Short mmCIF file of C-alpha atoms in Angstrom, two decimals:
data_model
loop_
_atom_site.label_atom_id
_atom_site.label_comp_id
_atom_site.label_asym_id
_atom_site.label_seq_id
_atom_site.Cartn_x
_atom_site.Cartn_y
_atom_site.Cartn_z
CA MET A 254 0.00 0.00 0.00
CA ARG A 255 1.20 3.49 -0.83
CA VAL A 256 0.16 6.73 0.87
CA MET A 257 0.20 9.87 -1.28
CA LYS A 258 -0.74 13.42 -0.31
CA PHE A 259 -1.70 16.24 -2.65
CA GLY A 260 -2.91 19.76 -2.08
CA GLY A 261 -1.41 23.18 -1.66
CA ALA A 262 0.73 24.30 -4.55
CA VAL A 263 0.14 21.19 -6.70
CA LEU A 264 -3.65 21.41 -6.77
CA ASN A 265 -3.87 25.05 -7.75
CA ASN A 266 -4.83 24.61 -11.41
CA ALA A 267 -5.90 22.02 -13.99
CA ARG A 268 -2.27 21.07 -14.75
CA GLY A 269 -1.77 20.23 -11.09
CA PHE A 270 -4.80 17.96 -11.11
CA ALA A 271 -3.53 16.27 -14.27
CA ALA A 272 -0.13 15.79 -12.60
CA MET A 273 -1.83 14.20 -9.59
CA ALA A 274 -3.74 11.81 -11.84
CA ALA A 275 -0.53 10.90 -13.68
CA ALA A 276 1.28 10.24 -10.40
CA LEU A 277 -1.56 8.00 -9.23
CA ARG A 278 -1.56 6.11 -12.54
CA ALA A 279 2.16 5.43 -12.09
CA PHE A 280 1.25 3.35 -9.04
CA SER A 281 -1.93 1.79 -10.41
CA ASP A 282 -0.62 -1.67 -9.56
CA ARG A 283 -0.91 -0.90 -5.82
CA LYS A 284 -3.60 0.17 -3.43
CA ILE A 285 -3.22 3.85 -2.67
CA VAL A 286 -4.38 5.82 0.31
CA LEU A 287 -4.79 9.31 -1.04
CA VAL A 288 -4.74 12.28 1.31
CA ILE A 289 -6.06 15.56 -0.06
CA SER A 290 -5.24 18.78 1.73
CA ALA A 291 -6.56 22.26 1.10
CA PHE A 292 -5.93 23.87 -2.28
CA ALA A 293 -3.39 26.64 -2.77
CA THR A 294 -4.04 29.48 -0.29
CA ALA A 295 -7.28 28.14 1.21
CA THR A 296 -5.94 27.61 4.73
CA SER A 297 -4.31 31.03 4.93
CA ASP A 298 -7.43 32.67 3.47
CA LEU A 299 -9.62 30.94 6.06
CA LYS A 300 -7.29 32.01 8.85
CA ARG A 301 -7.35 35.62 7.62
CA ALA A 302 -11.15 35.50 7.51
CA ALA A 303 -11.28 34.15 11.07
CA LEU A 304 -8.91 36.83 12.34
CA ARG A 305 -10.91 39.55 10.57
CA ALA A 306 -14.08 38.25 12.19
CA GLU A 307 -12.40 38.23 15.59
CA THR A 308 -11.60 41.93 15.26
CA GLY A 309 -15.20 42.71 14.29
CA GLU A 310 -14.58 43.05 10.56
CA GLU A 311 -17.52 40.80 9.73
CA GLN A 312 -18.04 41.97 6.15
CA ALA A 313 -14.36 41.58 5.30
CA ALA A 314 -14.36 38.09 6.83
CA LEU A 315 -17.48 37.10 4.89
CA ALA A 316 -16.02 38.48 1.66
CA LEU A 317 -12.87 36.38 2.11
CA ALA A 318 -14.99 33.29 2.74
CA GLU A 319 -17.22 33.96 -0.25
CA GLY A 320 -14.17 34.47 -2.47
CA LEU A 321 -12.83 31.11 -1.32
CA VAL A 322 -16.13 29.38 -2.11
CA GLN A 323 -16.20 31.03 -5.53
CA ARG A 324 -12.63 29.91 -6.31
CA HIS A 325 -13.59 26.34 -5.45
CA GLN A 326 -16.63 26.66 -7.69
CA LEU A 327 -14.35 27.79 -10.53
CA PHE A 328 -12.16 24.72 -9.90
CA THR A 329 -15.28 22.57 -10.09
CA ASP A 330 -16.46 24.18 -13.31
CA GLU A 331 -13.02 23.75 -14.89
CA LEU A 332 -12.30 20.21 -13.73
CA VAL A 333 -15.59 18.32 -13.57
CA ARG A 334 -17.27 17.53 -16.88
CA ASP A 335 -20.53 15.94 -15.73
CA ARG A 336 -23.23 18.59 -15.34
CA LYS A 337 -25.10 16.82 -12.54
CA THR A 338 -21.91 16.34 -10.58
CA ARG A 339 -21.02 20.02 -11.04
CA GLU A 340 -24.48 20.98 -9.79
CA ALA A 341 -24.17 18.69 -6.77
CA LEU A 342 -20.76 20.14 -5.94
CA ALA A 343 -22.13 23.67 -6.37
CA SER A 344 -24.85 22.84 -3.87
CA LEU A 345 -22.32 21.38 -1.44
CA LEU A 346 -20.14 24.49 -1.77
CA ARG A 347 -23.08 26.85 -1.23
CA GLU A 348 -24.32 25.00 1.86
CA SER A 349 -20.82 24.69 3.29
CA GLY A 350 -20.23 28.35 2.54
CA ARG A 351 -23.33 29.20 4.59
CA ARG A 352 -22.05 27.13 7.52
CA LEU A 353 -18.66 28.84 7.25
CA ALA A 354 -20.34 32.26 7.16
CA ASP A 355 -22.36 31.36 10.26
CA LEU A 356 -19.18 30.47 12.13
CA LEU A 357 -17.53 33.73 11.06
CA ARG A 358 -20.59 35.75 12.10
CA GLY A 359 -20.50 34.06 15.50
CA VAL A 360 -16.84 34.99 15.92
CA ALA A 361 -17.59 38.57 14.85
CA ILE A 362 -20.49 38.85 17.33
CA THR A 363 -18.55 37.45 20.28
CA GLY A 364 -15.14 38.83 19.36
CA GLU A 365 -13.72 35.48 20.43
CA LEU A 366 -11.85 33.01 18.27
CA SER A 367 -11.15 29.89 20.28
CA PRO A 368 -8.69 27.28 19.02
CA ARG A 369 -11.65 24.90 18.60
CA THR A 370 -13.55 27.39 16.43
CA LEU A 371 -10.45 28.18 14.40
CA ASP A 372 -9.94 24.44 13.79
CA ALA A 373 -13.54 24.22 12.57
CA ILE A 374 -13.09 27.20 10.24
CA LEU A 375 -9.80 25.90 8.84
CA SER A 376 -11.33 22.48 8.14
CA PHE A 377 -13.43 23.91 5.31
CA GLY A 378 -10.37 24.04 3.04
CA GLU A 379 -9.91 20.28 3.19
CA TYR A 380 -13.65 19.67 3.05
CA PHE A 381 -13.99 21.62 -0.21
CA SER A 382 -10.88 20.16 -1.82
CA VAL A 383 -11.50 16.51 -1.02
CA HIS A 384 -14.93 16.53 -2.66
CA ILE A 385 -13.69 18.24 -5.81
CA ALA A 386 -10.67 15.93 -6.07
CA LYS A 387 -12.82 12.84 -5.50
CA HIS A 388 -15.17 13.65 -8.37
CA TYR A 389 -12.35 14.73 -10.66
CA LEU A 390 -10.53 11.45 -10.09
CA GLN A 391 -13.70 9.41 -10.59
CA GLU A 392 -14.15 11.09 -13.98
CA GLN A 393 -10.54 10.21 -14.77
CA GLY A 394 -11.43 6.54 -14.31
CA PHE A 395 -10.13 5.93 -10.80
CA ALA A 396 -12.14 3.63 -8.52
CA ILE A 397 -12.54 5.71 -5.37
CA SER A 398 -13.56 4.55 -1.94
CA PHE A 399 -14.13 7.66 0.13
CA ALA A 400 -13.47 7.90 3.86
CA ASP A 401 -13.63 11.11 5.86
CA ALA A 402 -10.54 11.27 8.07
CA ALA A 403 -12.72 12.72 10.84
CA ASN A 404 -14.41 9.33 11.05
CA LEU A 405 -11.13 7.42 11.14
CA ILE A 406 -8.59 9.43 13.08
CA VAL A 407 -9.03 10.07 16.78
CA THR A 408 -7.01 12.93 18.25
CA ASP A 409 -6.41 14.43 21.64
CA ALA A 410 -8.28 17.62 22.51
CA ARG A 411 -5.45 20.07 21.85
CA HIS A 412 -7.00 22.22 19.16
CA LEU A 413 -4.53 23.64 16.62
CA ALA A 414 -1.91 21.14 17.86
CA ALA A 415 -3.81 17.85 18.10
CA ARG A 416 -1.99 14.56 17.94
CA ALA A 417 -3.42 11.36 16.60
CA LEU A 418 -4.20 8.67 19.14
CA ARG A 419 -2.80 5.61 17.39
CA GLU A 420 -4.62 2.81 19.20
CA GLU A 421 -8.03 4.47 19.01
CA SER A 422 -7.48 5.40 15.36
CA ALA A 423 -6.30 1.87 14.49
CA ALA A 424 -9.49 0.46 16.02
CA ARG A 425 -11.57 2.55 13.63
#
């Protein structure tokens, strides 16, 4: 079994997605555990939005979040050919964008950004990217079995610095 991770600078355009698919095809004779992280600047954009919300700049925070959702929609439109899949991903992005906006509004209202809330806000980058990558790879002919890491990996309660609990995670 091979574990491969993609995200960040690689998955920032269509060429990066094609490169990921080519790398996966090079190991098609093995089972692969694929880890997808947030695209390009998603994590830093989410952190900036959270910090803006904390200082009461709600509209600026919401604009950053909306821009991030729109960029992921552009990725979807560019990468996914099937219309119904694009529509389903658009719906997922809109609904997730609303949940993200609700979190940012809550931070703006309270003026408090706890490590737990920041973790929740930052998780949207991976959430968006994994769904887009999954559907892109399925269209490229890969047989995908999807598992949300949140359902597999158990961590301690140290938000922003959590460590995996190996025994509990292995049991899952």
